[in-house]
Amino acid sequence: MNTPERSSAFILDDDEEKIEYFADTKVSNAGTFTFNKEDHTVGNLLRMQLLADPAVKFAGYMHPHPLVHKIHLKIQTSTSQVAPAETLSAAIEDLSNETDHLITQVTDAIDKWKKENDTGMMGM
């Protein structure tokens, strides 16, 4: 077949880095992060979290081509006091905390449902 291996969409090659950073030479307080082996899911999630940060002036991403498994995330901060890498790190940390909270809520809801519905299953 002439199709690429499915694993090539998410497994990094030996010479690939997950994230690369390039400072913007034309716009102050800005830079572009390239995320290898990622797609719109991660790009949009990070963009939305970054836009919630008051120190971020601009956040946008692009997925160059459907067969190219990478995204380019551009971040511009409102002051030179905060670097784009700092805001990205904070956004990732916030998303991690939200994910942990969501997992806890789902686990608690499942446990509650099991306790409430356990007696009905015993009578069968």
Tab-separated table of N, CA and C in Angstrom:
chain	number	residue	atom	x	y	z
A	1	MET	N	0.835	-1.188	0.000
A	1	MET	CA	0.000	0.000	0.000
A	1	MET	C	0.879	1.250	0.000
A	2	ASN	N	0.273	2.329	-0.380
A	2	ASN	CA	0.981	3.598	-0.467
A	2	ASN	C	0.624	4.522	0.698
A	3	THR	N	0.143	3.960	1.783
A	3	THR	CA	-0.257	4.772	2.924
A	3	THR	C	0.833	4.747	3.994
A	4	PRO	N	0.992	5.856	4.702
A	4	PRO	CA	1.988	5.871	5.776
A	4	PRO	C	1.499	5.044	6.965
A	5	GLU	N	2.416	4.615	7.782
A	5	GLU	CA	2.064	3.883	8.994
A	5	GLU	C	1.232	4.781	9.910
A	6	ARG	N	0.223	4.229	10.535
A	6	ARG	CA	-0.614	5.027	11.439
A	6	ARG	C	0.176	5.571	12.617
A	7	SER	N	1.132	4.813	13.079
A	7	SER	CA	1.926	5.245	14.226
A	7	SER	C	2.772	6.479	13.912
A	8	SER	N	3.016	6.761	12.645
A	8	SER	CA	3.818	7.936	12.295
A	8	SER	C	3.084	9.235	12.604
A	9	ALA	N	1.790	9.143	12.911
A	9	ALA	CA	1.019	10.330	13.253
A	9	ALA	C	1.193	10.737	14.711
A	10	PHE	N	1.714	9.830	15.562
A	10	PHE	CA	1.804	10.189	16.977
A	10	PHE	C	3.077	9.738	17.674
A	11	ILE	N	3.898	8.932	17.058
A	11	ILE	CA	5.160	8.515	17.677
A	11	ILE	C	6.294	9.332	17.085
A	12	LEU	N	7.056	9.986	17.969
A	12	LEU	CA	8.176	10.806	17.526
A	12	LEU	C	9.306	9.944	16.965
A	13	ASP	N	9.933	10.435	15.906
A	13	ASP	CA	11.130	9.783	15.390
A	13	ASP	C	12.287	10.060	16.345
A	14	ASP	N	13.372	9.324	16.202
A	14	ASP	CA	14.518	9.479	17.104
A	14	ASP	C	15.114	10.875	17.075
A	15	ASP	N	15.093	11.520	15.916
A	15	ASP	CA	15.712	12.837	15.779
A	15	ASP	C	14.718	13.985	15.955
A	16	GLU	N	13.474	13.713	16.361
A	16	GLU	CA	12.457	14.755	16.509
A	16	GLU	C	12.311	15.197	17.953
A	17	GLU	N	12.084	16.481	18.125
A	17	GLU	CA	11.750	17.049	19.424
A	17	GLU	C	10.245	17.265	19.469
A	18	LYS	N	9.630	17.134	20.641
A	18	LYS	CA	8.191	17.322	20.754
A	18	LYS	C	7.816	18.780	20.519
A	19	ILE	N	8.571	19.694	21.135
A	19	ILE	CA	8.265	21.126	21.013
A	19	ILE	C	9.536	21.877	20.627
A	20	GLU	N	9.393	22.767	19.646
A	20	GLU	CA	10.498	23.646	19.251
A	20	GLU	C	10.008	25.084	19.359
A	21	TYR	N	10.907	25.984	19.723
A	21	TYR	CA	10.536	27.399	19.880
A	21	TYR	C	11.378	28.254	18.953
A	22	PHE	N	10.700	29.197	18.297
A	22	PHE	CA	11.370	30.159	17.426
A	22	PHE	C	10.888	31.549	17.810
A	23	ALA	N	11.799	32.401	18.275
A	23	ALA	CA	11.446	33.777	18.625
A	23	ALA	C	11.106	34.550	17.360
A	24	ASP	N	10.104	35.408	17.461
A	24	ASP	CA	9.693	36.225	16.318
A	24	ASP	C	10.617	37.426	16.219
A	25	THR	N	11.184	37.652	15.042
A	25	THR	CA	12.117	38.759	14.857
A	25	THR	C	11.413	40.050	14.455
A	26	LYS	N	10.145	39.954	14.017
A	26	LYS	CA	9.429	41.140	13.554
A	26	LYS	C	8.468	41.717	14.587
A	27	VAL	N	7.962	40.869	15.456
A	27	VAL	CA	6.984	41.300	16.456
A	27	VAL	C	7.601	41.114	17.832
A	28	SER	N	7.530	42.164	18.652
A	28	SER	CA	8.125	42.074	19.987
A	28	SER	C	7.267	41.191	20.893
A	29	ASN	N	7.911	40.556	21.837
A	29	ASN	CA	7.256	39.701	22.835
A	29	ASN	C	6.468	38.574	22.186
A	30	ALA	N	6.957	38.025	21.103
A	30	ALA	CA	6.222	36.975	20.399
A	30	ALA	C	7.159	35.850	19.979
A	31	GLY	N	6.558	34.691	19.788
A	31	GLY	CA	7.305	33.540	19.323
A	31	GLY	C	6.356	32.473	18.819
A	32	THR	N	6.929	31.527	18.092
A	32	THR	CA	6.151	30.428	17.538
A	32	THR	C	6.676	29.112	18.090
A	33	PHE	N	5.766	28.320	18.602
A	33	PHE	CA	6.086	26.985	19.087
A	33	PHE	C	5.604	25.989	18.047
A	34	THR	N	6.442	25.027	17.719
A	34	THR	CA	6.044	23.953	16.815
A	34	THR	C	5.894	22.686	17.631
A	35	PHE	N	4.703	22.120	17.600
A	35	PHE	CA	4.403	20.884	18.309
A	35	PHE	C	4.368	19.751	17.280
A	36	ASN	N	5.326	18.850	17.362
A	36	ASN	CA	5.369	17.718	16.445
A	36	ASN	C	4.430	16.621	16.904
A	37	LYS	N	3.784	15.979	15.935
A	37	LYS	CA	2.856	14.871	16.149
A	37	LYS	C	1.630	15.299	16.950
A	38	GLU	N	1.129	16.488	16.671
A	38	GLU	CA	-0.101	16.989	17.294
A	38	GLU	C	-1.033	17.507	16.213
A	39	ASP	N	-2.284	17.784	16.597
A	39	ASP	CA	-3.276	18.226	15.623
A	39	ASP	C	-4.165	19.311	16.228
A	40	HIS	N	-5.336	19.513	15.622
A	40	HIS	CA	-6.241	20.574	16.043
A	40	HIS	C	-6.690	20.439	17.499
A	41	THR	N	-6.762	19.238	18.007
A	41	THR	CA	-7.224	19.041	19.382
A	41	THR	C	-6.340	19.807	20.355
A	42	VAL	N	-5.060	19.581	20.284
A	42	VAL	CA	-4.120	20.252	21.191
A	42	VAL	C	-4.004	21.735	20.842
A	43	GLY	N	-3.975	22.052	19.560
A	43	GLY	CA	-3.845	23.446	19.139
A	43	GLY	C	-4.971	24.321	19.660
A	44	ASN	N	-6.199	23.879	19.487
A	44	ASN	CA	-7.336	24.683	19.924
A	44	ASN	C	-7.416	24.740	21.450
A	45	LEU	N	-7.106	23.643	22.110
A	45	LEU	CA	-7.123	23.618	23.573
A	45	LEU	C	-6.130	24.629	24.148
A	46	LEU	N	-4.915	24.626	23.624
A	46	LEU	CA	-3.899	25.569	24.108
A	46	LEU	C	-4.265	27.009	23.753
A	47	ARG	N	-4.761	27.226	22.548
A	47	ARG	CA	-5.141	28.574	22.129
A	47	ARG	C	-6.203	29.157	23.057
A	48	MET	N	-7.233	28.374	23.346
A	48	MET	CA	-8.313	28.871	24.206
A	48	MET	C	-7.814	29.152	25.624
A	49	GLN	N	-6.950	28.296	26.136
A	49	GLN	CA	-6.411	28.507	27.488
A	49	GLN	C	-5.504	29.735	27.513
A	50	LEU	N	-4.725	29.931	26.480
A	50	LEU	CA	-3.844	31.101	26.413
A	50	LEU	C	-4.642	32.396	26.320
A	51	LEU	N	-5.728	32.389	25.569
A	51	LEU	CA	-6.533	33.604	25.426
A	51	LEU	C	-7.220	34.006	26.720
A	52	ALA	N	-7.346	33.077	27.654
A	52	ALA	CA	-7.921	33.402	28.962
A	52	ALA	C	-6.912	34.114	29.859
A	53	ASP	N	-5.651	34.114	29.487
A	53	ASP	CA	-4.590	34.761	30.264
A	53	ASP	C	-4.522	36.239	29.896
A	54	PRO	N	-4.646	37.141	30.878
A	54	PRO	CA	-4.594	38.569	30.561
A	54	PRO	C	-3.229	39.044	30.040
A	55	ALA	N	-2.173	38.278	30.275
A	55	ALA	CA	-0.848	38.666	29.793
A	55	ALA	C	-0.657	38.328	28.314
A	56	VAL	N	-1.597	37.589	27.726
A	56	VAL	CA	-1.481	37.184	26.328
A	56	VAL	C	-2.249	38.163	25.446
A	57	LYS	N	-1.533	38.751	24.499
A	57	LYS	CA	-2.143	39.691	23.559
A	57	LYS	C	-2.717	38.957	22.341
A	58	PHE	N	-2.007	37.913	21.893
A	58	PHE	CA	-2.444	37.131	20.742
A	58	PHE	C	-2.034	35.680	20.928
A	59	ALA	N	-2.927	34.780	20.560
A	59	ALA	CA	-2.614	33.350	20.526
A	59	ALA	C	-3.381	32.735	19.370
A	60	GLY	N	-2.678	32.081	18.485
A	60	GLY	CA	-3.316	31.424	17.352
A	60	GLY	C	-2.457	30.264	16.892
A	61	TYR	N	-3.104	29.321	16.227
A	61	TYR	CA	-2.352	28.177	15.738
A	61	TYR	C	-2.758	27.868	14.315
A	62	MET	N	-1.889	27.118	13.633
A	62	MET	CA	-2.232	26.620	12.306
A	62	MET	C	-1.712	25.203	12.158
A	63	HIS	N	-2.465	24.430	11.436
A	63	HIS	CA	-2.098	23.056	11.106
A	63	HIS	C	-1.762	23.100	9.616
A	64	PRO	N	-0.478	23.030	9.246
A	64	PRO	CA	-0.070	23.309	7.872
A	64	PRO	C	-0.747	22.450	6.801
A	65	HIS	N	-0.938	21.173	7.090
A	65	HIS	CA	-1.518	20.273	6.085
A	65	HIS	C	-2.041	19.028	6.807
A	66	PRO	N	-3.146	18.451	6.343
A	66	PRO	CA	-3.689	17.263	7.035
A	66	PRO	C	-2.726	16.083	7.129
A	67	LEU	N	-1.793	15.973	6.211
A	67	LEU	CA	-0.843	14.864	6.260
A	67	LEU	C	0.434	15.201	7.020
A	68	VAL	N	0.577	16.457	7.430
A	68	VAL	CA	1.733	16.876	8.222
A	68	VAL	C	1.266	16.963	9.666
A	69	HIS	N	1.802	16.108	10.512
A	69	HIS	CA	1.332	16.000	11.887
A	69	HIS	C	2.103	16.942	12.805
A	70	LYS	N	1.810	18.226	12.653
A	70	LYS	CA	2.403	19.235	13.533
A	70	LYS	C	1.502	20.465	13.517
A	71	ILE	N	1.633	21.252	14.567
A	71	ILE	CA	0.923	22.531	14.627
A	71	ILE	C	1.934	23.612	14.977
A	72	HIS	N	1.643	24.817	14.517
A	72	HIS	CA	2.448	25.997	14.844
A	72	HIS	C	1.570	26.895	15.705
A	73	LEU	N	2.007	27.143	16.920
A	73	LEU	CA	1.274	27.968	17.875
A	73	LEU	C	2.038	29.267	18.072
A	74	LYS	N	1.410	30.387	17.709
A	74	LYS	CA	2.047	31.696	17.851
A	74	LYS	C	1.457	32.384	19.077
A	75	ILE	N	2.345	32.923	19.904
A	75	ILE	CA	1.937	33.619	21.127
A	75	ILE	C	2.630	34.968	21.165
A	76	GLN	N	1.843	36.009	21.466
A	76	GLN	CA	2.401	37.335	21.709
A	76	GLN	C	1.886	37.790	23.062
A	77	THR	N	2.811	38.222	23.919
A	77	THR	CA	2.421	38.717	25.238
A	77	THR	C	2.291	40.234	25.199
A	78	SER	N	1.563	40.763	26.166
A	78	SER	CA	1.293	42.202	26.167
A	78	SER	C	2.464	43.031	26.686
A	79	THR	N	3.372	42.416	27.448
A	79	THR	CA	4.545	43.145	27.949
A	79	THR	C	5.793	42.300	27.795
A	80	SER	N	6.931	42.950	27.862
A	80	SER	CA	8.193	42.211	27.779
A	80	SER	C	8.535	41.537	29.103
A	81	GLN	N	7.747	41.812	30.141
A	81	GLN	CA	7.974	41.199	31.458
A	81	GLN	C	7.606	39.718	31.473
A	82	VAL	N	6.725	39.322	30.558
A	82	VAL	CA	6.260	37.936	30.510
A	82	VAL	C	6.631	37.343	29.151
A	83	ALA	N	7.386	36.267	29.171
A	83	ALA	CA	7.813	35.617	27.932
A	83	ALA	C	6.728	34.667	27.425
A	84	PRO	N	6.661	34.463	26.125
A	84	PRO	CA	5.680	33.521	25.577
A	84	PRO	C	5.814	32.110	26.177
A	85	ALA	N	7.042	31.687	26.459
A	85	ALA	CA	7.245	30.357	27.045
A	85	ALA	C	6.618	30.260	28.434
A	86	GLU	N	6.662	31.355	29.182
A	86	GLU	CA	6.053	31.358	30.515
A	86	GLU	C	4.539	31.210	30.431
A	87	THR	N	3.932	31.914	29.498
A	87	THR	CA	2.483	31.828	29.368
A	87	THR	C	2.057	30.445	28.879
A	88	LEU	N	2.838	29.850	27.989
A	88	LEU	CA	2.517	28.503	27.526
A	88	LEU	C	2.643	27.501	28.669
A	89	SER	N	3.680	27.635	29.457
A	89	SER	CA	3.870	26.744	30.601
A	89	SER	C	2.712	26.872	31.593
A	90	ALA	N	2.278	28.095	31.847
A	90	ALA	CA	1.152	28.318	32.757
A	90	ALA	C	-0.139	27.734	32.183
A	91	ALA	N	-0.340	27.869	30.886
A	91	ALA	CA	-1.539	27.325	30.243
A	91	ALA	C	-1.559	25.798	30.334
A	92	ILE	N	-0.421	25.171	30.120
A	92	ILE	CA	-0.342	23.710	30.219
A	92	ILE	C	-0.609	23.264	31.653
A	93	GLU	N	-0.067	23.988	32.609
A	93	GLU	CA	-0.300	23.660	34.026
A	93	GLU	C	-1.779	23.811	34.378
A	94	ASP	N	-2.412	24.882	33.911
A	94	ASP	CA	-3.846	25.083	34.168
A	94	ASP	C	-4.684	23.969	33.551
A	95	LEU	N	-4.349	23.577	32.336
A	95	LEU	CA	-5.075	22.486	31.681
A	95	LEU	C	-4.885	21.164	32.424
A	96	SER	N	-3.700	20.948	32.936
A	96	SER	CA	-3.437	19.741	33.717
A	96	SER	C	-4.290	19.722	34.983
A	97	ASN	N	-4.383	20.868	35.656
A	97	ASN	CA	-5.212	20.956	36.862
A	97	ASN	C	-6.687	20.749	36.538
A	98	GLU	N	-7.157	21.316	35.440
A	98	GLU	CA	-8.548	21.129	35.035
A	98	GLU	C	-8.834	19.671	34.711
A	99	THR	N	-7.878	19.000	34.069
A	99	THR	CA	-8.040	17.590	33.737
A	99	THR	C	-8.103	16.743	35.004
A	100	ASP	N	-7.229	17.030	35.964
A	100	ASP	CA	-7.262	16.300	37.226
A	100	ASP	C	-8.600	16.486	37.932
A	101	HIS	N	-9.109	17.712	37.929
A	101	HIS	CA	-10.398	18.005	38.555
A	101	HIS	C	-11.521	17.244	37.845
A	102	LEU	N	-11.479	17.218	36.524
A	102	LEU	CA	-12.500	16.513	35.750
A	102	LEU	C	-12.465	15.007	36.036
A	103	ILE	N	-11.290	14.431	36.106
A	103	ILE	CA	-11.157	13.006	36.413
A	103	ILE	C	-11.729	12.708	37.790
A	104	THR	N	-11.452	13.566	38.764
A	104	THR	CA	-11.977	13.377	40.115
A	104	THR	C	-13.502	13.439	40.123
A	105	GLN	N	-14.068	14.409	39.421
A	105	GLN	CA	-15.522	14.532	39.367
A	105	GLN	C	-16.170	13.321	38.708
A	106	VAL	N	-15.607	12.852	37.619
A	106	VAL	CA	-16.168	11.691	36.923
A	106	VAL	C	-16.066	10.444	37.797
A	107	THR	N	-14.933	10.234	38.442
A	107	THR	CA	-14.760	9.081	39.322
A	107	THR	C	-15.757	9.109	40.471
A	108	ASP	N	-15.943	10.291	41.077
A	108	ASP	CA	-16.917	10.427	42.164
A	108	ASP	C	-18.334	10.160	41.676
A	109	ALA	N	-18.673	10.655	40.508
A	109	ALA	CA	-20.020	10.440	39.966
A	109	ALA	C	-20.252	8.965	39.654
A	110	ILE	N	-19.255	8.277	39.132
A	110	ILE	CA	-19.390	6.843	38.847
A	110	ILE	C	-19.562	6.058	40.143
A	111	ASP	N	-18.761	6.385	41.158
A	111	ASP	CA	-18.889	5.709	42.448
A	111	ASP	C	-20.268	5.940	43.056
A	112	LYS	N	-20.761	7.166	42.969
A	112	LYS	CA	-22.090	7.487	43.495
A	112	LYS	C	-23.163	6.702	42.743
A	113	TRP	N	-23.054	6.637	41.425
A	113	TRP	CA	-24.028	5.910	40.623
A	113	TRP	C	-24.017	4.421	40.976
A	114	LYS	N	-22.811	3.862	41.146
A	114	LYS	CA	-22.697	2.449	41.499
A	114	LYS	C	-23.351	2.164	42.849
A	115	LYS	N	-23.157	3.048	43.832
A	115	LYS	CA	-23.766	2.860	45.156
A	115	LYS	C	-25.280	2.941	45.068
A	116	GLU	N	-25.789	3.881	44.290
A	116	GLU	CA	-27.233	4.062	44.177
A	116	GLU	C	-27.889	2.934	43.398
A	117	ASN	N	-27.199	2.351	42.439
A	117	ASN	CA	-27.785	1.334	41.576
A	117	ASN	C	-27.322	-0.086	41.890
A	118	ASP	N	-26.504	-0.242	42.903
A	118	ASP	CA	-25.976	-1.552	43.249
A	118	ASP	C	-27.067	-2.457	43.801
A	119	THR	N	-27.980	-1.925	44.589
A	119	THR	CA	-29.024	-2.745	45.204
A	119	THR	C	-29.978	-3.302	44.156
A	120	GLY	N	-30.233	-2.564	43.116
A	120	GLY	CA	-31.113	-3.042	42.049
A	120	GLY	C	-30.526	-4.211	41.296
A	121	MET	N	-29.219	-4.285	41.176
A	121	MET	CA	-28.560	-5.370	40.446
A	121	MET	C	-28.499	-6.654	41.268
A	122	MET	N	-28.512	-6.523	42.598
A	122	MET	CA	-28.417	-7.702	43.461
A	122	MET	C	-29.687	-8.524	43.416
A	123	GLY	N	-30.804	-7.913	43.142
A	123	GLY	CA	-32.096	-8.601	43.164
A	123	GLY	C	-32.347	-9.463	41.942
A	124	MET	N	-31.467	-9.450	40.956
A	124	MET	CA	-31.713	-10.212	39.726
A	124	MET	C	-31.527	-11.670	39.920
